[in-house]
PDB file of C-alpha atoms in Angstrom:
ATOM      1  CA  MET Z   1       1.511 -15.876 -16.282  1.00  0.00           C
ATOM      2  CA  HIS Z   2      -1.530 -16.342 -14.283  1.00  0.00           C
ATOM      3  CA  TRP Z   3      -2.108 -15.700 -10.473  1.00  0.00           C
ATOM      4  CA  ARG Z   4      -3.965 -17.722  -7.705  1.00  0.00           C
ATOM      5  CA  VAL Z   5      -5.583 -14.942  -5.431  1.00  0.00           C
ATOM      6  CA  THR Z   6      -6.562 -16.151  -1.895  1.00  0.00           C
ATOM      7  CA  ASN Z   7      -8.223 -14.230   0.697  1.00  0.00           C
ATOM      8  CA  GLU Z   8      -5.815 -15.041   3.564  1.00  0.00           C
ATOM      9  CA  THR Z   9      -8.132 -13.652   6.266  1.00  0.00           C
ATOM     10  CA  ARG Z  10     -10.875 -15.912   5.411  1.00  0.00           C
ATOM     11  CA  GLN Z  11      -9.268 -18.768   3.753  1.00  0.00           C
ATOM     12  CA  ARG Z  12     -11.029 -18.417   0.471  1.00  0.00           C
ATOM     13  CA  LEU Z  13      -9.912 -18.775  -3.251  1.00  0.00           C
ATOM     14  CA  LEU Z  14     -11.115 -15.611  -5.143  1.00  0.00           C
ATOM     15  CA  ALA Z  15      -9.239 -16.460  -8.406  1.00  0.00           C
ATOM     16  CA  ASP Z  16      -7.093 -19.154  -9.782  1.00  0.00           C
ATOM     17  CA  ARG Z  17      -6.406 -17.612 -13.366  1.00  0.00           C
ATOM     18  CA  ALA Z  18      -5.930 -13.806 -12.556  1.00  0.00           C
ATOM     19  CA  GLU Z  19      -3.858 -11.806 -15.090  1.00  0.00           C
ATOM     20  CA  ARG Z  20      -1.712  -8.990 -13.965  1.00  0.00           C
ATOM     21  CA  ALA Z  21      -1.689  -5.550 -15.851  1.00  0.00           C
ATOM     22  CA  GLU Z  22       1.480  -3.467 -15.006  1.00  0.00           C
ATOM     23  CA  SER Z  23       2.436  -1.607 -18.148  1.00  0.00           C
ATOM     24  CA  PHE Z  24       0.480   1.608 -19.167  1.00  0.00           C
ATOM     25  CA  VAL Z  25      -1.000  -0.217 -22.103  1.00  0.00           C
ATOM     26  CA  GLN Z  26      -2.103  -3.208 -19.958  1.00  0.00           C
ATOM     27  CA  ARG Z  27      -3.545  -1.004 -17.190  1.00  0.00           C
ATOM     28  CA  PHE Z  28      -5.333   1.063 -19.896  1.00  0.00           C
ATOM     29  CA  GLN Z  29      -6.872  -1.619 -21.484  1.00  0.00           C
ATOM     30  CA  GLY Z  30      -7.724  -3.938 -18.523  1.00  0.00           C
ATOM     31  CA  LEU Z  31     -11.028  -5.755 -19.255  1.00  0.00           C
ATOM     32  CA  MET Z  32     -12.312  -3.397 -21.833  1.00  0.00           C
ATOM     33  CA  GLY Z  33     -14.236  -5.054 -24.665  1.00  0.00           C
ATOM     34  CA  ARG Z  34     -14.370  -8.517 -23.091  1.00  0.00           C
ATOM     35  CA  ALA Z  35     -17.619 -10.149 -23.446  1.00  0.00           C
ATOM     36  CA  SER Z  36     -17.249 -12.048 -20.203  1.00  0.00           C
ATOM     37  CA  LEU Z  37     -15.055 -12.687 -17.273  1.00  0.00           C
ATOM     38  CA  PRO Z  38     -15.338 -16.401 -16.268  1.00  0.00           C
ATOM     39  CA  MET Z  39     -15.282 -17.519 -12.590  1.00  0.00           C
ATOM     40  CA  GLY Z  40     -11.683 -18.070 -11.610  1.00  0.00           C
ATOM     41  CA  GLY Z  41     -10.504 -15.132 -13.634  1.00  0.00           C
ATOM     42  CA  GLY Z  42      -9.654 -11.746 -12.803  1.00  0.00           C
ATOM     43  CA  MET Z  43      -7.393  -8.732 -13.360  1.00  0.00           C
ATOM     44  CA  HIS Z  44      -4.927  -7.311 -10.877  1.00  0.00           C
ATOM     45  CA  ILE Z  45      -3.905  -3.788 -12.002  1.00  0.00           C
ATOM     46  CA  GLU Z  46      -0.721  -2.298 -10.451  1.00  0.00           C
ATOM     47  CA  PRO Z  47      -0.299   0.584  -9.633  1.00  0.00           C
ATOM     48  CA  CYS Z  48      -3.718   1.785  -9.426  1.00  0.00           C
ATOM     49  CA  ASN Z  49      -6.100   3.614  -7.053  1.00  0.00           C
ATOM     50  CA  SER Z  50      -9.020   4.345  -9.174  1.00  0.00           C
ATOM     51  CA  ILE Z  51     -10.761   2.673 -11.961  1.00  0.00           C
ATOM     52  CA  HIS Z  52     -13.414   3.166 -14.810  1.00  0.00           C
ATOM     53  CA  THR Z  53     -15.625   0.581 -16.654  1.00  0.00           C
ATOM     54  CA  PHE Z  54     -15.943   2.465 -19.859  1.00  0.00           C
ATOM     55  CA  PHE Z  55     -16.422   0.265 -23.019  1.00  0.00           C
ATOM     56  CA  MET Z  56     -16.999  -3.010 -20.694  1.00  0.00           C
ATOM     57  CA  ARG Z  57     -19.813  -5.026 -21.379  1.00  0.00           C
ATOM     58  CA  ILE Z  58     -20.069  -6.833 -17.827  1.00  0.00           C
ATOM     59  CA  PRO Z  59     -20.453  -5.784 -14.255  1.00  0.00           C
ATOM     60  CA  ILE Z  60     -17.354  -6.577 -11.871  1.00  0.00           C
ATOM     61  CA  ASP Z  61     -16.577  -6.847  -8.273  1.00  0.00           C
ATOM     62  CA  VAL Z  62     -13.661  -4.440  -7.478  1.00  0.00           C
ATOM     63  CA  ALA Z  63     -11.151  -4.730  -4.428  1.00  0.00           C
ATOM     64  CA  PHE Z  64      -8.728  -1.817  -3.939  1.00  0.00           C
ATOM     65  CA  LEU Z  65      -5.878  -2.816  -2.146  1.00  0.00           C
ATOM     66  CA  ASP Z  66      -3.064  -1.323  -0.068  1.00  0.00           C
ATOM     67  CA  ALA Z  67       0.654  -1.977  -0.150  1.00  0.00           C
ATOM     68  CA  GLU Z  68       0.357  -4.968   1.908  1.00  0.00           C
ATOM     69  CA  GLY Z  69      -2.618  -6.458   0.005  1.00  0.00           C
ATOM     70  CA  ARG Z  70      -5.251  -5.400   2.573  1.00  0.00           C
ATOM     71  CA  ILE Z  71      -8.675  -4.381   1.038  1.00  0.00           C
ATOM     72  CA  VAL Z  72      -9.181  -0.686   1.784  1.00  0.00           C
ATOM     73  CA  LYS Z  73     -12.465  -0.378  -0.345  1.00  0.00           C
ATOM     74  CA  GLN Z  74     -14.667  -2.867  -2.251  1.00  0.00           C
ATOM     75  CA  LEU Z  75     -17.300  -2.314  -4.868  1.00  0.00           C
ATOM     76  CA  SER Z  76     -19.739  -5.050  -5.797  1.00  0.00           C
ATOM     77  CA  ALA Z  77     -21.078  -5.528  -9.221  1.00  0.00           C
ATOM     78  CA  MET Z  78     -19.863  -2.191 -10.507  1.00  0.00           C
ATOM     79  CA  PRO Z  79     -21.728  -1.681 -13.724  1.00  0.00           C
ATOM     80  CA  PRO Z  80     -20.276  -0.762 -17.219  1.00  0.00           C
ATOM     81  CA  TRP Z  81     -19.839   2.839 -17.881  1.00  0.00           C
ATOM     82  CA  ARG Z  82     -18.876   4.098 -14.443  1.00  0.00           C
ATOM     83  CA  THR Z  83     -15.935   5.445 -12.614  1.00  0.00           C
ATOM     84  CA  SER Z  84     -14.794   4.831  -9.165  1.00  0.00           C
ATOM     85  CA  SER Z  85     -13.574   7.342  -6.625  1.00  0.00           C
ATOM     86  CA  ILE Z  86      -9.916   7.700  -5.905  1.00  0.00           C
ATOM     87  CA  TYR Z  87      -8.775   5.788  -3.055  1.00  0.00           C
ATOM     88  CA  PHE Z  88      -5.550   7.337  -1.818  1.00  0.00           C
ATOM     89  CA  LYS Z  89      -4.412   4.483   0.311  1.00  0.00           C
ATOM     90  CA  ALA Z  90      -4.893   1.996  -2.635  1.00  0.00           C
ATOM     91  CA  ARG Z  91      -1.784   0.863  -4.522  1.00  0.00           C
ATOM     92  CA  SER Z  92      -3.496  -1.761  -6.680  1.00  0.00           C
ATOM     93  CA  VAL Z  93      -6.856  -2.992  -7.790  1.00  0.00           C
ATOM     94  CA  LEU Z  94      -8.369  -6.534  -8.227  1.00  0.00           C
ATOM     95  CA  GLU Z  95     -11.153  -6.899 -10.609  1.00  0.00           C
ATOM     96  CA  LEU Z  96     -13.303 -10.100 -10.390  1.00  0.00           C
ATOM     97  CA  PRO Z  97     -16.380 -11.505 -11.783  1.00  0.00           C
ATOM     98  CA  ALA Z  98     -19.562  -9.913 -10.281  1.00  0.00           C
ATOM     99  CA  GLY Z  99     -20.636 -11.849  -7.092  1.00  0.00           C
ATOM    100  CA  VAL Z 100     -17.083 -13.329  -6.058  1.00  0.00           C
ATOM    101  CA  LEU Z 101     -16.772 -10.858  -3.227  1.00  0.00           C
ATOM    102  CA  GLY Z 102     -20.035 -11.501  -1.448  1.00  0.00           C
ATOM    103  CA  ALA Z 103     -19.945 -15.211  -2.341  1.00  0.00           C
ATOM    104  CA  SER Z 104     -16.633 -15.606  -0.489  1.00  0.00           C
ATOM    105  CA  GLY Z 105     -17.570 -13.374   2.408  1.00  0.00           C
ATOM    106  CA  THR Z 106     -14.690 -10.926   1.547  1.00  0.00           C
ATOM    107  CA  GLN Z 107     -14.767  -7.731   3.497  1.00  0.00           C
ATOM    108  CA  GLU Z 108     -12.780  -4.451   3.723  1.00  0.00           C
ATOM    109  CA  GLY Z 109      -9.827  -4.977   5.828  1.00  0.00           C
ATOM    110  CA  ASP Z 110      -9.143  -8.591   4.602  1.00  0.00           C
ATOM    111  CA  ARG Z 111      -5.799  -9.569   3.240  1.00  0.00           C
ATOM    112  CA  LEU Z 112      -5.426 -10.998  -0.197  1.00  0.00           C
ATOM    113  CA  VAL Z 113      -2.235 -12.997  -1.305  1.00  0.00           C
ATOM    114  CA  PHE Z 114      -0.979 -13.356  -4.908  1.00  0.00           C
ATOM    115  CA  SER Z 115       1.039 -16.667  -5.959  1.00  0.00           C
ATOM    116  CA  PRO Z 116       1.736 -18.045  -9.486  1.00  0.00           C
ATOM    117  CA  SER Z 117      -0.861 -20.309 -10.741  1.00  0.00           C
ATOM    118  CA  GLU Z 118      -0.359 -23.630 -12.690  1.00  0.00           C
ATOM    119  CA  ALA Z 119      -3.764 -23.033 -14.363  1.00  0.00           C
ATOM    120  CA  PRO Z 120      -4.148 -24.594 -17.912  1.00  0.00           C
ATOM    121  CA  GLY Z 121      -2.676 -22.301 -20.344  1.00  0.00           C
ATOM    122  CA  ALA Z 122      -0.520 -20.418 -18.050  1.00  0.00           C
TER     123      ALA Z 122
END
């Protein structure tokens, strides 16, 4: 299943084909090894309060979300082979193609909403 992710605060679509990683294996693998992350794609990792970009080939935008979906920290264009800090208020993380957060005007404190997507191949 894919997910539509909307910045409710700014009424902006961030992704319409986001995947969700909930199992240990899914969370561990995340986006590792992927050659690209197309616009409209993303990865929602739950539970999660810190990430790494080891074995990734692409930079990503990262939003750390609290239990209500509010952004407690965001990182723009996090390069491969890095680790984030631990954000203790975060309960999940949304990884997006680099540039999406800036282009949408998304800021810390904004609330994101997830809903099932009817994307092709979903």
